[in-house]
Short mmCIF file of C-alpha atoms in Angstrom, two decimals:
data_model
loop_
_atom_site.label_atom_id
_atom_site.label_comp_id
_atom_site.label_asym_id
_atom_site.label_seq_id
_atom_site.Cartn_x
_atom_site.Cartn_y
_atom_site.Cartn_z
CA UNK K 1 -186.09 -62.43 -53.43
CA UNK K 2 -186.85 -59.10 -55.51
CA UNK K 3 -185.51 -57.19 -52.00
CA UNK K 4 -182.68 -59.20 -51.79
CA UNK K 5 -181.68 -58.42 -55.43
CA UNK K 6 -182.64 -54.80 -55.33
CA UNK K 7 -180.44 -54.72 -52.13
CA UNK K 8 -177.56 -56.25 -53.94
CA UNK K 9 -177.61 -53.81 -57.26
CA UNK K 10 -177.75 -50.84 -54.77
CA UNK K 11 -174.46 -52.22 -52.95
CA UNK K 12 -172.86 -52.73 -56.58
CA UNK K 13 -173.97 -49.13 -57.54
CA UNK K 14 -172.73 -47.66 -54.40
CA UNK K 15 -168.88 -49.56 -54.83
CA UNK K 16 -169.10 -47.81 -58.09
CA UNK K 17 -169.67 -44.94 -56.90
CA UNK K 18 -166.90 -45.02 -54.14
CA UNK K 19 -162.62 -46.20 -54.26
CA UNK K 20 -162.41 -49.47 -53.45
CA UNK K 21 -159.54 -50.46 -51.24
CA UNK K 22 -157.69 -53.67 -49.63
CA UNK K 23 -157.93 -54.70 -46.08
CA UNK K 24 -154.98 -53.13 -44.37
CA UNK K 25 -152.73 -56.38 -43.47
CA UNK K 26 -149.51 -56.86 -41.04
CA UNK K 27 -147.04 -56.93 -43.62
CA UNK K 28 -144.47 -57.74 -41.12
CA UNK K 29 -145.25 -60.73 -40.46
CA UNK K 30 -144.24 -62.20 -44.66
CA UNK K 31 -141.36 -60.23 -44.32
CA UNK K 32 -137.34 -61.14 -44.56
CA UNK K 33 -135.64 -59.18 -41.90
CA UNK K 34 -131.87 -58.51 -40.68
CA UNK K 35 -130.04 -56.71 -38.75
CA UNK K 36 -126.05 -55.74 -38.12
CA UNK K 37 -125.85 -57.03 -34.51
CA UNK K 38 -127.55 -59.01 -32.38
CA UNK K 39 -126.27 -60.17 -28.71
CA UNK K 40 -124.40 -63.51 -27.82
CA UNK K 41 -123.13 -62.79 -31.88
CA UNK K 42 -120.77 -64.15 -31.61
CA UNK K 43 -119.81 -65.41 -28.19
CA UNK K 44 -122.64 -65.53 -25.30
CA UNK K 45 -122.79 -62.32 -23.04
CA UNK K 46 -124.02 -61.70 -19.78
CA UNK K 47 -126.83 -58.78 -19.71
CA UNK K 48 -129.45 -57.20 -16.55
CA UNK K 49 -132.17 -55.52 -16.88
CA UNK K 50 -132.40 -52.12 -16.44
CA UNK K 51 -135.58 -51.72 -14.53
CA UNK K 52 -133.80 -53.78 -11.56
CA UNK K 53 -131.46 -51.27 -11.01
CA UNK K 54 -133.10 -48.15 -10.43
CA UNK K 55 -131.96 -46.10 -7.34
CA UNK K 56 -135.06 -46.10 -5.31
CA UNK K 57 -136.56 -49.58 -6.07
CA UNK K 58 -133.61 -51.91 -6.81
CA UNK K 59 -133.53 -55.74 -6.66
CA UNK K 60 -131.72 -57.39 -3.82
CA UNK K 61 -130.97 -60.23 -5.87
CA UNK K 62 -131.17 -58.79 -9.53
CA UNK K 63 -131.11 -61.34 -12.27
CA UNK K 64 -129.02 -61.12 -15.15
CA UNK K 65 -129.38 -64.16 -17.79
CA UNK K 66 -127.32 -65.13 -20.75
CA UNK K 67 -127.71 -64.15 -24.10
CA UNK K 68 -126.02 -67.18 -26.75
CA UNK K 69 -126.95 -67.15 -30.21
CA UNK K 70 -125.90 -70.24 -30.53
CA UNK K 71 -127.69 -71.82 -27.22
CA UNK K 72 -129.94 -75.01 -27.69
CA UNK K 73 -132.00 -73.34 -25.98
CA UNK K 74 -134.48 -70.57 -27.00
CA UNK K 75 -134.80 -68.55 -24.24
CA UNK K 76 -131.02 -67.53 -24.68
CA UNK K 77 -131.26 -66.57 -27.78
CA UNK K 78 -132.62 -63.88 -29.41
CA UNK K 79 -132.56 -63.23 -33.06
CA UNK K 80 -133.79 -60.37 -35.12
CA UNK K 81 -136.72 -62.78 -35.86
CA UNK K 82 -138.33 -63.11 -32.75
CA UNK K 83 -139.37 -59.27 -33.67
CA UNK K 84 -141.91 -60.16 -35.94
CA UNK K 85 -143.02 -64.07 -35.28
CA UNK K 86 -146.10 -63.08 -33.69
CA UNK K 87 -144.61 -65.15 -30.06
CA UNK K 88 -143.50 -63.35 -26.49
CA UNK K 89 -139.78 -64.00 -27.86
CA UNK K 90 -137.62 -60.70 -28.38
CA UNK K 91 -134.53 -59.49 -30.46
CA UNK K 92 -132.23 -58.29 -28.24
CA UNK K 93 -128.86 -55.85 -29.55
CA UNK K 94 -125.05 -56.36 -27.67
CA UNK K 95 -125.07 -54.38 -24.51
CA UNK K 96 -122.65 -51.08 -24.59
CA UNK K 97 -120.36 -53.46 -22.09
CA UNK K 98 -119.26 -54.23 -25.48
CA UNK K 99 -118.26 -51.20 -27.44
CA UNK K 100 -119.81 -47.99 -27.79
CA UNK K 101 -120.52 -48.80 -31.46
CA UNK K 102 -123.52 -51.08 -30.17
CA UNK K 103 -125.71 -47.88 -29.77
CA UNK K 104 -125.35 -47.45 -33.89
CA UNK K 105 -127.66 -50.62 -35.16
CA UNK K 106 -129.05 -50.77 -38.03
CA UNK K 107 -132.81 -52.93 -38.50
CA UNK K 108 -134.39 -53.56 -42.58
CA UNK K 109 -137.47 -55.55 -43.52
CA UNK K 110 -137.88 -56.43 -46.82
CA UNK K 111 -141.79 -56.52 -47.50
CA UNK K 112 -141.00 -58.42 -50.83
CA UNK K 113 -142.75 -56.32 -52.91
CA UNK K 114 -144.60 -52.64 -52.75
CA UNK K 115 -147.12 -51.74 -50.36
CA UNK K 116 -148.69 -48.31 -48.87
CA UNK K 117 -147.61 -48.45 -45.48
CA UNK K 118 -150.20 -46.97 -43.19
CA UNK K 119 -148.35 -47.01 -39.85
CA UNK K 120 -145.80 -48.92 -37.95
CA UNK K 121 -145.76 -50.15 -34.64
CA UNK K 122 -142.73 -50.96 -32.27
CA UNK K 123 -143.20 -52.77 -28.93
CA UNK K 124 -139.80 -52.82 -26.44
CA UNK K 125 -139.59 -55.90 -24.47
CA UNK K 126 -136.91 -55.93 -21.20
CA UNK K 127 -135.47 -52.45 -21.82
CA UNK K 128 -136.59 -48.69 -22.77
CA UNK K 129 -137.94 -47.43 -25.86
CA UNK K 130 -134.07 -46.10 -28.35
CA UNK K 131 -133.57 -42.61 -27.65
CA UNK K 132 -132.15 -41.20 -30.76
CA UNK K 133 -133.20 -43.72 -33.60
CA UNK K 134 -134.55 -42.90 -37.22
CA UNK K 135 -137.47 -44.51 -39.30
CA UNK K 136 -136.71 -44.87 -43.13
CA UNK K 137 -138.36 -45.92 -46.38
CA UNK K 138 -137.14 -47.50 -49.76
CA UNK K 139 -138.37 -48.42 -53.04
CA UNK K 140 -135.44 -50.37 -54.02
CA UNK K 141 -133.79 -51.14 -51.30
CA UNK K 142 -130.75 -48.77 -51.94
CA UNK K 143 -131.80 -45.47 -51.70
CA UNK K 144 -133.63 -44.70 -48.40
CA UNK K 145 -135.47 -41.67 -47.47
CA UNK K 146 -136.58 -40.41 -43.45
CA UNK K 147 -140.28 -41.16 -42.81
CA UNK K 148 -139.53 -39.49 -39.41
CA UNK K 149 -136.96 -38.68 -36.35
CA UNK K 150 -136.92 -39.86 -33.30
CA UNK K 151 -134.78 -37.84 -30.29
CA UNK K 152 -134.00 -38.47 -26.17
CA UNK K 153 -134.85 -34.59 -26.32
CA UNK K 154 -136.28 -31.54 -27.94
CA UNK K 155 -133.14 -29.76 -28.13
CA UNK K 156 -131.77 -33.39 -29.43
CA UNK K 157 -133.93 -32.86 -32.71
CA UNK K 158 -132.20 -29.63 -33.07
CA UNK K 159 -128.64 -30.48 -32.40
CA UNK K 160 -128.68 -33.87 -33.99
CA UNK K 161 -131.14 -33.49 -37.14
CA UNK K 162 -131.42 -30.21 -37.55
CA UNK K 163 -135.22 -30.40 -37.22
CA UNK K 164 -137.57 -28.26 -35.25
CA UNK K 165 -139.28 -30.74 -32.72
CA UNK K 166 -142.95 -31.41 -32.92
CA UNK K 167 -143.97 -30.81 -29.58
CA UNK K 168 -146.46 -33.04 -28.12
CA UNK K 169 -148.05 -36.07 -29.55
CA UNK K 170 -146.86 -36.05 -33.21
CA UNK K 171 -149.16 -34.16 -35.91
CA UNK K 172 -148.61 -33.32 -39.35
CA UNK K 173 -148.36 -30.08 -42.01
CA UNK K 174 -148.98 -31.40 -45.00
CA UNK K 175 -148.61 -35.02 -46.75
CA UNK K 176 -144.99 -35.42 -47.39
CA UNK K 177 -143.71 -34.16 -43.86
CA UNK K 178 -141.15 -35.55 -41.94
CA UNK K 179 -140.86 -34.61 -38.42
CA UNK K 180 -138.70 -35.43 -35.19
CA UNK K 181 -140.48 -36.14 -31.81
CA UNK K 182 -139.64 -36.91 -28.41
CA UNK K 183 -142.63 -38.04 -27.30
CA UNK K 184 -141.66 -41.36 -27.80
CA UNK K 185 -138.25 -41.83 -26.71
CA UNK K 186 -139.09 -40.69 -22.96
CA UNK K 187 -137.29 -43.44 -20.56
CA UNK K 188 -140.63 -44.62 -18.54
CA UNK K 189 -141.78 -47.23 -19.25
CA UNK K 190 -138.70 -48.87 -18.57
CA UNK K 191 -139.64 -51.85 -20.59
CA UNK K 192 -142.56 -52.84 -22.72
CA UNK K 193 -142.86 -49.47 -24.13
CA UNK K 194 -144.54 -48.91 -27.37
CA UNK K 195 -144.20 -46.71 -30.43
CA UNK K 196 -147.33 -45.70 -32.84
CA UNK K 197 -145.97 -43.93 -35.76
CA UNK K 198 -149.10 -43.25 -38.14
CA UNK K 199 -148.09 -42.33 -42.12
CA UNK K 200 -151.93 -41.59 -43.02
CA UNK K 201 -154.29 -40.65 -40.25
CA UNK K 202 -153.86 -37.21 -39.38
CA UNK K 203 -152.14 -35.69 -42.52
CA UNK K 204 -154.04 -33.46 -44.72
CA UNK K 205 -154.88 -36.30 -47.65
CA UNK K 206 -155.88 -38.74 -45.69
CA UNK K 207 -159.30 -39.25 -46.80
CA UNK K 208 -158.83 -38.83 -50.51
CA UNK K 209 -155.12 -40.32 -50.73
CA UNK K 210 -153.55 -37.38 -52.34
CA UNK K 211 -150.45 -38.51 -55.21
CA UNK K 212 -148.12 -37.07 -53.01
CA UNK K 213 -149.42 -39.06 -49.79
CA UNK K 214 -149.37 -42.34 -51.97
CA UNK K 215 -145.79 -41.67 -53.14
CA UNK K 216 -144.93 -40.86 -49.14
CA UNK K 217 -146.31 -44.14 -47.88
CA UNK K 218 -145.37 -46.57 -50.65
CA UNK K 219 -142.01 -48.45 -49.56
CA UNK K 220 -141.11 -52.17 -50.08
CA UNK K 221 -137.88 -51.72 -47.54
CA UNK K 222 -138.32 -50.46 -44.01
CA UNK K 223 -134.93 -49.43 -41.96
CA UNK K 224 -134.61 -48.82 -38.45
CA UNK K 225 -131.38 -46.55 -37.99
CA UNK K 226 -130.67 -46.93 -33.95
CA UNK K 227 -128.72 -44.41 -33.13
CA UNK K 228 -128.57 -44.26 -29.20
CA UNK K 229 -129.59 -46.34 -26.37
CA UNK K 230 -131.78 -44.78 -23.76
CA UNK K 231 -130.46 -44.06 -20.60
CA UNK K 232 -130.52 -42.94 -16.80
CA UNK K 233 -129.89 -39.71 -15.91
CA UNK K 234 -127.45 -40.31 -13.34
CA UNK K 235 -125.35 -43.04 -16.01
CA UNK K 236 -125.46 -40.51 -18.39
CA UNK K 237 -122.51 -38.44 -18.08
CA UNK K 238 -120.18 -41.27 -17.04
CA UNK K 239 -121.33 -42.94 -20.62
CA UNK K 240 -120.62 -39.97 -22.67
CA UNK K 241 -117.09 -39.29 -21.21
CA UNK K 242 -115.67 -42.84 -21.32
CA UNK K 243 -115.33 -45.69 -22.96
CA UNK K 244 -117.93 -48.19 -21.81
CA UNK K 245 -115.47 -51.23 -22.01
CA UNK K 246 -113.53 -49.33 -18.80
CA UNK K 247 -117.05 -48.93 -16.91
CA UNK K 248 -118.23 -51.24 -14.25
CA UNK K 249 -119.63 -53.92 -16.33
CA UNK K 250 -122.89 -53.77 -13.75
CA UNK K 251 -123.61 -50.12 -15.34
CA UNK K 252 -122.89 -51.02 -19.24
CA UNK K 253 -124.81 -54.81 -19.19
CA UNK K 254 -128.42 -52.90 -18.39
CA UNK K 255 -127.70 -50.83 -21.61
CA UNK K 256 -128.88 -52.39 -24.86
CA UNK K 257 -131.81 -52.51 -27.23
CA UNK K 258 -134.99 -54.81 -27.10
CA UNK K 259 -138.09 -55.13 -29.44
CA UNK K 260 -140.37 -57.91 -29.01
CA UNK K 261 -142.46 -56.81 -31.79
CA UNK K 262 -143.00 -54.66 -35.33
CA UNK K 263 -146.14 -54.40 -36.85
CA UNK K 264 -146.18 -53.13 -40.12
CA UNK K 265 -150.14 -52.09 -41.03
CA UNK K 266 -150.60 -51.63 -44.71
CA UNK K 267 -152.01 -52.55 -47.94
CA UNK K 268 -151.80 -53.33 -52.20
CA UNK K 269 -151.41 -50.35 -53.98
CA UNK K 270 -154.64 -50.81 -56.21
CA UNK K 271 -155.47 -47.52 -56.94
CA UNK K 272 -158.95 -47.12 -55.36
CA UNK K 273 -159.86 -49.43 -57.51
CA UNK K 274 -160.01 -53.09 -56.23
CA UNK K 275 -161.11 -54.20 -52.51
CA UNK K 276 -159.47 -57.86 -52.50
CA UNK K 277 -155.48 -58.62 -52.70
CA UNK K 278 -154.97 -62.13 -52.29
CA UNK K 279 -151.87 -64.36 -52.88
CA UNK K 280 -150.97 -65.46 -56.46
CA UNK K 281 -149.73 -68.93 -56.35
CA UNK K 282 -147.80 -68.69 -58.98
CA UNK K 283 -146.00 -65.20 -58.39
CA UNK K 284 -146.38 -65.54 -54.79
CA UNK K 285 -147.20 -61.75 -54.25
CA UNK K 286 -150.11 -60.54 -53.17
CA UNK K 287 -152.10 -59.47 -56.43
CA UNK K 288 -154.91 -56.62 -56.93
CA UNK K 289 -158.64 -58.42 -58.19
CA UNK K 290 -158.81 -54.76 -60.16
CA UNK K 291 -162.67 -53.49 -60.10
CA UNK K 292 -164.26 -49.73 -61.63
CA UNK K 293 -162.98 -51.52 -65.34
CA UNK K 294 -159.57 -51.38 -64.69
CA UNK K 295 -156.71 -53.25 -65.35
CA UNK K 296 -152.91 -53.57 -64.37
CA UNK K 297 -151.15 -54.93 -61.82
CA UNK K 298 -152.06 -52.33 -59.72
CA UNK K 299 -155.25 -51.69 -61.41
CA UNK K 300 -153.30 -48.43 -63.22
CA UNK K 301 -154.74 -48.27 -66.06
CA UNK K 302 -158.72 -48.70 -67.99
CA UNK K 303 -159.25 -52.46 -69.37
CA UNK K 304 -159.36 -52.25 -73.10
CA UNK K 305 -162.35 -50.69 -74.49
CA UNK K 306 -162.53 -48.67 -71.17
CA UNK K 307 -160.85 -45.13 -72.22
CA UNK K 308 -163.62 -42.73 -72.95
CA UNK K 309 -162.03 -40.74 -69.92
CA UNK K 310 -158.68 -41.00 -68.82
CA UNK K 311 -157.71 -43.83 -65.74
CA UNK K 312 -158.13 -41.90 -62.33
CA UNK K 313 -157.41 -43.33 -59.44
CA UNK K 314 -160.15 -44.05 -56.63
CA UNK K 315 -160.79 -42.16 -53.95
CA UNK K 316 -163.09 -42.31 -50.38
CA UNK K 317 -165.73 -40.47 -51.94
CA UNK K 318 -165.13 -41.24 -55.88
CA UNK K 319 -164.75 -44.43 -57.62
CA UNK K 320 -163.79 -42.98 -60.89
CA UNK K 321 -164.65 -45.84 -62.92
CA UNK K 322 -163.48 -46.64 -66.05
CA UNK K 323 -166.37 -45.56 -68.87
CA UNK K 324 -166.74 -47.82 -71.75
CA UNK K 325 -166.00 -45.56 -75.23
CA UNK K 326 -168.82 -46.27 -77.74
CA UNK K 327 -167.79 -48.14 -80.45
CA UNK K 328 -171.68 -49.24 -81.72
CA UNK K 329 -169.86 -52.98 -80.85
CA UNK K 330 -168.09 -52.80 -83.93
CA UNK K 331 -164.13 -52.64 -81.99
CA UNK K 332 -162.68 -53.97 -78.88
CA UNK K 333 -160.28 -51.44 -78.16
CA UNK K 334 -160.23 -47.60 -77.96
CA UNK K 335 -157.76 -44.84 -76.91
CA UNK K 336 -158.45 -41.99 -74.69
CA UNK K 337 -157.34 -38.38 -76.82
CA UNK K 338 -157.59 -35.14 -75.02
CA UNK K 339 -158.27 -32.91 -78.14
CA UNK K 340 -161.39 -35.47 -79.35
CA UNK K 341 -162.85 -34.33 -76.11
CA UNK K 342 -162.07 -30.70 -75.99
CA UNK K 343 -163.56 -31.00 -79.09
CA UNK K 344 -166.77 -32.94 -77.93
CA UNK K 345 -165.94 -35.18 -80.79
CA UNK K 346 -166.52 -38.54 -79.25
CA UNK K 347 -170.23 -40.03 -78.08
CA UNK K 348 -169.97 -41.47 -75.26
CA UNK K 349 -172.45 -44.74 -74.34
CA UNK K 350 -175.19 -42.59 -73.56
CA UNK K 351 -174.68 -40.77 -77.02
CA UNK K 352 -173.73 -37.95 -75.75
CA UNK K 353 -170.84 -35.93 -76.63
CA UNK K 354 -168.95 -36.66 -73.98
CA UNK K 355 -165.21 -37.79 -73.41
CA UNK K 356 -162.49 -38.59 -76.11
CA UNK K 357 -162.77 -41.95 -76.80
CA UNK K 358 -161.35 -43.16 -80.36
CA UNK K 359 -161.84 -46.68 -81.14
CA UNK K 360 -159.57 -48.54 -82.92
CA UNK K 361 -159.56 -51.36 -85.78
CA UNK K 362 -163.42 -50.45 -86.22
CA UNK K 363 -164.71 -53.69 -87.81
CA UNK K 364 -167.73 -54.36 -90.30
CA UNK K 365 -166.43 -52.35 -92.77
CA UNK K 366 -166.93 -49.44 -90.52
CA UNK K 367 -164.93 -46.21 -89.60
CA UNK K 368 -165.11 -42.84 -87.73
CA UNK K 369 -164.03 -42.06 -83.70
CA UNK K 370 -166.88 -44.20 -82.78
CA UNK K 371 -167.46 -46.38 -86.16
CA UNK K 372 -170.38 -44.67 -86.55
CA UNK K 373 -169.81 -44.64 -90.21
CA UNK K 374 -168.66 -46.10 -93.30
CA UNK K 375 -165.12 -46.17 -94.68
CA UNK K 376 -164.54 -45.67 -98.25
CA UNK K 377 -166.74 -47.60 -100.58
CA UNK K 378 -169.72 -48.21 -98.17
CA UNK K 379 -172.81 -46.61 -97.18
CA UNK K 380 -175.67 -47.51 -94.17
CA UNK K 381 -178.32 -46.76 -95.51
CA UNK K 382 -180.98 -44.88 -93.56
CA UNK K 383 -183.49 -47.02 -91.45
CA UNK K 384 -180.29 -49.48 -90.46
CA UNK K 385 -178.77 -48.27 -86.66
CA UNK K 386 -175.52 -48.05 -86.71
CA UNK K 387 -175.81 -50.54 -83.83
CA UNK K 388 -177.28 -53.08 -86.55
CA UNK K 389 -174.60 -56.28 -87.53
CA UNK K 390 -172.95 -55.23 -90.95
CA UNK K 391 -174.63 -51.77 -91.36
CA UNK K 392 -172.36 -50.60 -94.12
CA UNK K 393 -173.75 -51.23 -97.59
CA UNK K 394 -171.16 -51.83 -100.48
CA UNK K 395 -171.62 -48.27 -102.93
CA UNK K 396 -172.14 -50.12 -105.84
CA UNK K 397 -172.18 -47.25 -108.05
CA UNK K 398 -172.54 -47.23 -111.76
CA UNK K 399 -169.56 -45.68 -113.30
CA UNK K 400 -171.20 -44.40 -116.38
CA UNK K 401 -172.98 -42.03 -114.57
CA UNK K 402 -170.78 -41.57 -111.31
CA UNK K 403 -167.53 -39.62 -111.19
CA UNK K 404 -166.30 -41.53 -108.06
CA UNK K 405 -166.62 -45.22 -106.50
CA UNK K 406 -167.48 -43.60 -103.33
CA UNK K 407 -170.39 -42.55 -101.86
CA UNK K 408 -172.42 -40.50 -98.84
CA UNK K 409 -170.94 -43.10 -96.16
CA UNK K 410 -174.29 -41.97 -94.25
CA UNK K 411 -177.91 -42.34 -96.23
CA UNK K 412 -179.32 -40.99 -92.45
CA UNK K 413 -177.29 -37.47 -93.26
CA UNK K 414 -178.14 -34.60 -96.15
#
């Protein structure tokens, strides 16, 4: 039993010695999400699939279903929906048959509330991974800002975003930077192709969460801007010349966009500072249990009576926990003030001249930064601690033979 104990204080020393942080959750899957077009939206379309008309290893008998959003039944349609429901369904966008407009779609989740998205995940179903598309973030769901670019080609990151590509798998500068790749918008696979777009692993702040890395990957709206639909080679310069409503319908009908699946890996903003975010029934957001002394709805600030040193947030290696100011239990609250601890004015709970805490409403007919004395009128007299319930002894003094009321407030100091 005395193991098992010691065990368990050296687990609650090392959390305070370390940020504390939420498991990462799919946030997609509690999210409301939309988008501007959706096929058999809103009369039912014929589409094929792509990868059965290939030159070199066509179909004899390729299939080409109906898309109905209004079908009874389920496999015809396919609503924006089916891209995060956790099932084998997919959203599925009109085919170009139907207007060159249908390669400009636009995709938002709405995570309900703010999270620190740690990476996204985007899984095609029966056609290629979009070509040109772009990835976007939002606090409040009206101004949106690029988490990255995606482009058919290097030269397409030039051309169309003004970007210089990052060639090769996609790596990262610094913790704010936004970069356009083609690594992920190659045309093989031709269906069930995947894109990994990480916001934290591999930038510079990863492992201690750097302000500006937080303030990077904290977004409550998530926009997919679709901006062209991969294609073959050889359909590529009949597509850009005409209008796809006056091309063979067996060309435009392969065309469209597919995702069967967005995963959207993140967690509650707690600062470092709480390991558990659970559901509030009452709210019904997913709420910080705040650890390290701190308080806030994100944990953002010191509980009261926890500002001897200003609220840090927590970090991989640092739990900066909140440090209790020293009030000799004689006031709840205290304030953290910089020039009290340039000073070394404040004791901290060690006694030690350490911090700028200033406690506030000292009771007990106490006073000073830590109540450590007497106000006005009161003594403590010598032997008493200033720990000691009521330390502060009424003056009492004789005015015949005083010329004040008030007296040493400390009997302890010459």
């Amino acid at each position: 039993m005395k193991l098992l104990l010691l065990l368990l204080l050296m687990e609650q020393t090392a959390a305070q010695q370390r940020g504390l942080f939420p498991a990462i959750l799919n946030l997609a899957s509690n999210a409301v999400i939309s988008s501007n077009a959706t096929c058999g939206d809103p009369e039912p379309e014929v589409y094929c699939k792509l990868v059965e008309h290939v030159p070199g290893r066509r179909i004899k008998n390729p299939h080409c279903p109906k898309c109905d959003a209004n079908s009874v039944l389920s496999k015809e349609r396919h609503p924006i929906t089916n891209a995060i429901d956790g099932t084998n369904q997919w959203w599925q966008s009109p085919s170009i048959k139907n207007g060159r407009q249908f390669h400009w779609i636009t995709i938002t989740l709405d995570l309900k509330q703010i999270f620190q998205v740690a990476y996204i995940i985007i899984k095609a179903a029966n056609s290629p991974r979009p070509g040109n598309w772009i990835l976007e973030r939002s606090l409040d769901g009206v101004t949106f800002d690029p988490w990255q670019f995606y482009a058919i080609s290097d030269s397409e990151c030039l051309t169309r975003y003004n970007i210089t590509p990052r060639l090769g798998p996609p790596t990262y500068k610094s913790d704010m930077e936004v970069i356009c790749t083609s690594y992920y918008s190659r045309l093989n696979p031709l269906e069930h192709g995947e894109i990994h777009t990480s916001l934290i692993n591999g930038r510079p702040g990863a492992d201690d969460l750097t302000s500006d890395l937080l303030n990077f990957t904290s977004a409550r709206y998530i926009r997919l801007r679709l901006q062209r639909i991969r294609t073959l080679n050889a359909d590529l310069m009949t597509l850009s010349v005409r209008d796809p409503r006056d091309i063979d319908p067996i060309v435009t009908r392969r065309y469209y966009y597919s995702i069967k699946d967005i995963s959207v890996g993140g967690m509650c903003i707690c600062y470092g500072h709480a390991q558990s975010c659970p559901l509030d029934p009452v709210t019904k957001k997913l709420q910080c249990v705040c650890e390290h002394n701190t308080c806030g709805e994100n944990c953002n600030e010191c509980c009261p009576g926890y500002h001897q040193q200003p609220w840090q947030p927590g970090t991989v290696s640092e739990g900066n926990t909140c440090e209790k100011c020293n009030c000799h239990n004689k006031a709840v609250d205290c304030f953290f003030n910089q020039t009290i601890s340039e000073l070394s004015l404040s004791l901290n709970s060690h006694s030690v001249r350490q911090g700028g805490g200033v406690c506030i409403d000292c009771q007990q007919n106490t006073a000073g930064i830590n109540c450590e004395t007497c106000r006005d009128g009161y003594y403590r007299p010598a032997e008493v601690s200033p720990y000691s319930d009521s330390p502060c002894v009424e003056c009492n003094c004789d005015l015949r033979g005083s010329k004040s009321s008030v007296c040493a407030r400390d009997d302890s100091q010459p």
